[in-house]
């Protein structure tokens, strides 16, 4: 089975297995997702969702958060880890949104990449989830699973994985596909234990178990 054929079959099956899969970070505005995805680095989405409740209660909009000092932000987001650097990035990012984008998150990939603390993974998440544009989010689940499945060949660098997947994943499927990989990676194709291949909906098309 060629990579593109395997990819399409995997997409089809994951749609059936996780029909309602979506972003596991809670947000109701683009700037909030921008904040949450920065806090999610080396932290669980579940913890981020709890911590941001306190942050938004005190700073309910871009302007309010832009006015806060990094130290004030850090005091709230510290439970997410790396508090100092995350608070610094969030503060700088909100100031740019306030001063250059009228408080709005730009819907341009390159402009997103120029925001403090925003890398390709975060920019793709924003593009796909907020603006409904083609996106491939190469988080740890995506990298681990696509290598196991044989969609990429021993590539660990996020950008290289992203570029390889663009060649075989239909653009309109990329964002949801990556969300479903997160669900599948947490429940079945796990990292810290032996993958549960015996109950995987992809077992007969996954390269890891010897089917090509």
mmCIF file of C-alpha atoms in Angstrom:
data_model
loop_
_atom_site.group_PDB
_atom_site.id
_atom_site.type_symbol
_atom_site.label_atom_id
_atom_site.label_comp_id
_atom_site.label_asym_id
_atom_site.label_seq_id
_atom_site.Cartn_x
_atom_site.Cartn_y
_atom_site.Cartn_z
ATOM 1 C CA UNK A 1 0.000 0.000 0.000
ATOM 2 C CA UNK A 2 1.421 3.374 -0.979
ATOM 3 C CA UNK A 3 1.668 6.161 1.561
ATOM 4 C CA UNK A 4 -1.103 8.245 0.028
ATOM 5 C CA UNK A 5 -3.460 5.260 -0.098
ATOM 6 C CA UNK A 6 -2.582 4.352 3.487
ATOM 7 C CA UNK A 7 -3.123 7.944 4.576
ATOM 8 C CA UNK A 8 -6.595 8.115 3.039
ATOM 9 C CA UNK A 9 -7.602 4.823 4.629
ATOM 10 C CA UNK A 10 -6.275 5.926 8.027
ATOM 11 C CA UNK A 11 -8.163 9.222 7.731
ATOM 12 C CA UNK A 12 -11.378 7.337 6.891
ATOM 13 C CA UNK A 13 -11.084 4.961 9.827
ATOM 14 C CA UNK A 14 -10.134 7.602 12.363
ATOM 15 C CA UNK A 15 -13.191 9.614 11.275
ATOM 16 C CA UNK A 16 -15.353 6.624 12.156
ATOM 17 C CA UNK A 17 -13.531 6.000 15.444
ATOM 18 C CA UNK A 18 -13.437 9.639 16.631
ATOM 19 C CA UNK A 19 -16.197 11.495 14.771
ATOM 20 C CA UNK A 20 -16.319 14.422 17.185
ATOM 21 C CA UNK A 21 -12.591 14.873 17.815
ATOM 22 C CA UNK A 22 -11.493 18.477 18.127
ATOM 23 C CA UNK A 23 -9.104 20.737 19.965
ATOM 24 C CA UNK A 24 -8.871 19.768 23.634
ATOM 25 C CA UNK A 25 -7.962 23.298 24.710
ATOM 26 C CA UNK A 26 -10.983 25.335 25.823
ATOM 27 C CA UNK A 27 -11.410 28.722 24.133
ATOM 28 C CA UNK A 28 -14.123 31.009 22.810
ATOM 29 C CA UNK A 29 -11.891 33.546 21.098
ATOM 30 C CA UNK A 30 -8.797 33.297 18.909
ATOM 31 C CA UNK A 31 -6.540 35.152 21.336
ATOM 32 C CA UNK A 32 -7.452 32.737 24.096
ATOM 33 C CA UNK A 33 -6.357 29.781 21.986
ATOM 34 C CA UNK A 34 -3.119 31.642 21.317
ATOM 35 C CA UNK A 35 -2.559 31.969 25.065
ATOM 36 C CA UNK A 36 -3.552 28.395 25.830
ATOM 37 C CA UNK A 37 -1.359 26.803 23.190
ATOM 38 C CA UNK A 38 1.650 28.670 24.596
ATOM 39 C CA UNK A 39 0.822 27.451 28.095
ATOM 40 C CA UNK A 40 0.374 23.888 26.825
ATOM 41 C CA UNK A 41 4.080 23.441 26.091
ATOM 42 C CA UNK A 42 5.240 20.628 28.418
ATOM 43 C CA UNK A 43 1.886 20.793 30.215
ATOM 44 C CA UNK A 44 -1.388 18.912 29.843
ATOM 45 C CA UNK A 45 -4.321 20.552 28.099
ATOM 46 C CA UNK A 46 -6.487 19.662 31.092
ATOM 47 C CA UNK A 47 -4.300 21.679 33.448
ATOM 48 C CA UNK A 48 -4.139 24.601 31.019
ATOM 49 C CA UNK A 49 -7.931 24.671 30.825
ATOM 50 C CA UNK A 50 -8.111 25.065 34.613
ATOM 51 C CA UNK A 51 -5.352 27.675 34.892
ATOM 52 C CA UNK A 52 -6.691 29.973 32.173
ATOM 53 C CA UNK A 53 -10.002 30.324 33.994
ATOM 54 C CA UNK A 54 -8.218 32.371 36.642
ATOM 55 C CA UNK A 55 -6.207 34.267 34.047
ATOM 56 C CA UNK A 56 -9.270 35.346 32.045
ATOM 57 C CA UNK A 57 -11.249 36.178 35.153
ATOM 58 C CA UNK A 58 -8.620 38.780 35.997
ATOM 59 C CA UNK A 59 -7.727 39.803 32.427
ATOM 60 C CA UNK A 60 -10.848 39.303 30.286
ATOM 61 C CA UNK A 61 -9.613 40.711 26.972
ATOM 62 C CA UNK A 62 -6.512 41.422 24.915
ATOM 63 C CA UNK A 63 -6.140 44.969 26.231
ATOM 64 C CA UNK A 64 -6.345 43.898 29.866
ATOM 65 C CA UNK A 65 -3.788 41.151 29.389
ATOM 66 C CA UNK A 66 -1.517 43.484 27.426
ATOM 67 C CA UNK A 67 -1.556 45.880 30.382
ATOM 68 C CA UNK A 68 -0.553 43.170 32.848
ATOM 69 C CA UNK A 69 3.114 42.796 33.699
ATOM 70 C CA UNK A 70 4.868 39.486 32.954
ATOM 71 C CA UNK A 71 5.218 39.004 36.702
ATOM 72 C CA UNK A 72 1.464 39.341 37.233
ATOM 73 C CA UNK A 73 0.804 36.832 34.451
ATOM 74 C CA UNK A 74 3.448 34.454 35.785
ATOM 75 C CA UNK A 75 1.828 34.417 39.215
ATOM 76 C CA UNK A 76 -1.281 32.869 37.652
ATOM 77 C CA UNK A 77 0.208 30.587 34.967
ATOM 78 C CA UNK A 78 3.014 29.172 37.110
ATOM 79 C CA UNK A 79 1.226 25.799 37.585
ATOM 80 C CA UNK A 80 1.682 25.171 33.849
ATOM 81 C CA UNK A 81 5.467 25.150 34.249
ATOM 82 C CA UNK A 82 8.063 27.387 32.586
ATOM 83 C CA UNK A 83 6.065 30.279 34.018
ATOM 84 C CA UNK A 84 8.608 33.008 33.459
ATOM 85 C CA UNK A 85 9.177 32.414 29.734
ATOM 86 C CA UNK A 86 5.519 31.682 29.029
ATOM 87 C CA UNK A 87 4.384 34.838 30.844
ATOM 88 C CA UNK A 88 6.953 36.914 28.992
ATOM 89 C CA UNK A 89 5.787 35.582 25.616
ATOM 90 C CA UNK A 90 2.105 36.031 26.426
ATOM 91 C CA UNK A 91 2.679 39.605 27.580
ATOM 92 C CA UNK A 92 4.667 40.509 24.463
ATOM 93 C CA UNK A 93 2.191 38.750 22.179
ATOM 94 C CA UNK A 94 -0.836 40.558 23.621
ATOM 95 C CA UNK A 95 0.916 43.912 23.275
ATOM 96 C CA UNK A 96 1.517 43.223 19.574
ATOM 97 C CA UNK A 97 -2.108 42.173 19.043
ATOM 98 C CA UNK A 98 -3.245 45.375 20.767
ATOM 99 C CA UNK A 99 -0.831 47.728 19.023
ATOM 100 C CA UNK A 100 -0.609 46.233 15.525
ATOM 101 C CA UNK A 101 -3.750 44.169 14.929
ATOM 102 C CA UNK A 102 -6.499 46.065 16.754
ATOM 103 C CA UNK A 103 -6.715 43.282 19.321
ATOM 104 C CA UNK A 104 -7.359 40.605 16.676
ATOM 105 C CA UNK A 105 -5.337 37.507 15.844
ATOM 106 C CA UNK A 106 -4.028 37.688 12.253
ATOM 107 C CA UNK A 107 -5.246 34.990 9.862
ATOM 108 C CA UNK A 108 -1.898 34.862 8.088
ATOM 109 C CA UNK A 109 0.536 32.031 8.830
ATOM 110 C CA UNK A 110 3.686 34.115 8.443
ATOM 111 C CA UNK A 111 2.316 36.892 10.656
ATOM 112 C CA UNK A 112 1.440 34.346 13.317
ATOM 113 C CA UNK A 113 4.986 32.981 13.238
ATOM 114 C CA UNK A 114 6.319 36.443 14.056
ATOM 115 C CA UNK A 115 4.363 36.589 17.314
ATOM 116 C CA UNK A 116 6.400 35.832 20.477
ATOM 117 C CA UNK A 117 6.206 32.195 21.503
ATOM 118 C CA UNK A 118 4.396 31.070 18.340
ATOM 119 C CA UNK A 119 5.991 28.292 16.306
ATOM 120 C CA UNK A 120 4.736 26.286 13.354
ATOM 121 C CA UNK A 121 2.687 23.933 15.518
ATOM 122 C CA UNK A 122 0.844 26.784 17.217
ATOM 123 C CA UNK A 123 0.386 28.719 13.985
ATOM 124 C CA UNK A 124 -1.085 25.666 12.256
ATOM 125 C CA UNK A 125 -3.443 25.059 15.158
ATOM 126 C CA UNK A 126 -4.726 28.629 14.939
ATOM 127 C CA UNK A 127 -5.060 28.496 11.154
ATOM 128 C CA UNK A 128 -7.000 25.246 11.228
ATOM 129 C CA UNK A 129 -9.183 25.632 14.309
ATOM 130 C CA UNK A 130 -9.906 29.351 14.269
ATOM 131 C CA UNK A 131 -9.853 30.200 10.580
ATOM 132 C CA UNK A 132 -10.744 26.859 9.016
ATOM 133 C CA UNK A 133 -7.744 26.879 6.717
ATOM 134 C CA UNK A 134 -5.530 23.922 5.727
ATOM 135 C CA UNK A 135 -3.267 22.995 8.630
ATOM 136 C CA UNK A 136 -1.113 20.153 9.906
ATOM 137 C CA UNK A 137 -0.247 20.293 13.600
ATOM 138 C CA UNK A 138 2.863 18.206 14.222
ATOM 139 C CA UNK A 139 2.710 17.662 17.966
ATOM 140 C CA UNK A 140 4.257 14.663 19.726
ATOM 141 C CA UNK A 141 1.262 12.427 18.965
ATOM 142 C CA UNK A 142 1.348 13.291 15.272
ATOM 143 C CA UNK A 143 5.077 12.636 15.008
ATOM 144 C CA UNK A 144 4.939 9.343 16.929
ATOM 145 C CA UNK A 145 1.884 7.928 15.184
ATOM 146 C CA UNK A 146 2.707 8.906 11.611
ATOM 147 C CA UNK A 147 6.117 7.281 12.000
ATOM 148 C CA UNK A 148 4.603 4.101 13.436
ATOM 149 C CA UNK A 149 1.960 3.959 10.742
ATOM 150 C CA UNK A 150 4.488 4.383 7.955
ATOM 151 C CA UNK A 151 3.221 7.730 6.709
ATOM 152 C CA UNK A 152 6.673 9.217 7.337
ATOM 153 C CA UNK A 153 9.966 7.351 7.510
ATOM 154 C CA UNK A 154 11.885 7.836 10.732
ATOM 155 C CA UNK A 155 11.465 11.616 10.740
ATOM 156 C CA UNK A 156 11.369 13.279 14.143
ATOM 157 C CA UNK A 157 11.817 16.966 13.297
ATOM 158 C CA UNK A 158 8.364 18.610 13.410
ATOM 159 C CA UNK A 159 8.778 20.773 10.308
ATOM 160 C CA UNK A 160 10.061 17.864 8.224
ATOM 161 C CA UNK A 161 7.148 15.707 9.374
ATOM 162 C CA UNK A 162 4.760 18.509 8.463
ATOM 163 C CA UNK A 163 6.277 18.887 4.997
ATOM 164 C CA UNK A 164 6.117 15.127 4.389
ATOM 165 C CA UNK A 165 2.470 14.961 5.456
ATOM 166 C CA UNK A 166 1.458 17.861 3.210
ATOM 167 C CA UNK A 167 2.373 15.606 0.271
ATOM 168 C CA UNK A 168 -0.049 12.824 1.223
ATOM 169 C CA UNK A 169 -2.808 14.383 3.369
ATOM 170 C CA UNK A 170 -5.607 16.263 1.558
ATOM 171 C CA UNK A 171 -5.413 19.919 2.739
ATOM 172 C CA UNK A 172 -9.002 19.986 3.943
ATOM 173 C CA UNK A 173 -8.396 16.904 6.132
ATOM 174 C CA UNK A 174 -5.168 17.975 7.849
ATOM 175 C CA UNK A 175 -6.496 19.808 10.903
ATOM 176 C CA UNK A 176 -9.111 17.225 11.933
ATOM 177 C CA UNK A 177 -6.731 14.367 11.116
ATOM 178 C CA UNK A 178 -4.198 15.750 13.592
ATOM 179 C CA UNK A 179 -6.844 16.151 16.301
ATOM 180 C CA UNK A 180 -7.842 12.530 15.806
ATOM 181 C CA UNK A 181 -4.222 11.448 16.088
ATOM 182 C CA UNK A 182 -4.158 13.084 19.532
ATOM 183 C CA UNK A 183 -7.207 11.090 20.655
ATOM 184 C CA UNK A 184 -5.820 7.867 19.177
ATOM 185 C CA UNK A 185 -2.385 8.529 20.658
ATOM 186 C CA UNK A 186 -3.814 8.991 24.128
ATOM 187 C CA UNK A 187 -6.195 6.047 24.067
ATOM 188 C CA UNK A 188 -4.611 3.377 21.874
ATOM 189 C CA UNK A 189 -1.279 4.183 20.236
ATOM 190 C CA UNK A 190 0.289 5.322 23.476
ATOM 191 C CA UNK A 191 3.835 6.495 24.137
ATOM 192 C CA UNK A 192 4.558 5.429 27.722
ATOM 193 C CA UNK A 193 3.239 1.908 27.472
ATOM 194 C CA UNK A 194 3.165 -0.713 24.768
ATOM 195 C CA UNK A 195 0.663 0.403 22.105
ATOM 196 C CA UNK A 196 -2.667 -1.405 22.284
ATOM 197 C CA UNK A 197 -2.366 -2.834 18.770
ATOM 198 C CA UNK A 198 -4.859 -5.589 19.584
ATOM 199 C CA UNK A 199 -7.698 -3.055 19.783
ATOM 200 C CA UNK A 200 -6.505 -0.592 17.156
ATOM 201 C CA UNK A 201 -8.809 0.192 14.252
ATOM 202 C CA UNK A 202 -5.714 0.647 12.070
ATOM 203 C CA UNK A 203 -3.869 -2.575 12.908
ATOM 204 C CA UNK A 204 -4.179 -4.128 9.449
ATOM 205 C CA UNK A 205 -2.908 -1.026 7.647
ATOM 206 C CA UNK A 206 -0.263 0.080 10.154
ATOM 207 C CA UNK A 207 3.333 -0.528 9.165
ATOM 208 C CA UNK A 208 4.363 -1.116 12.781
ATOM 209 C CA UNK A 209 2.554 -4.463 12.865
ATOM 210 C CA UNK A 210 4.061 -5.603 9.604
ATOM 211 C CA UNK A 211 1.344 -4.854 7.059
ATOM 212 C CA UNK A 212 2.527 -2.949 3.973
#
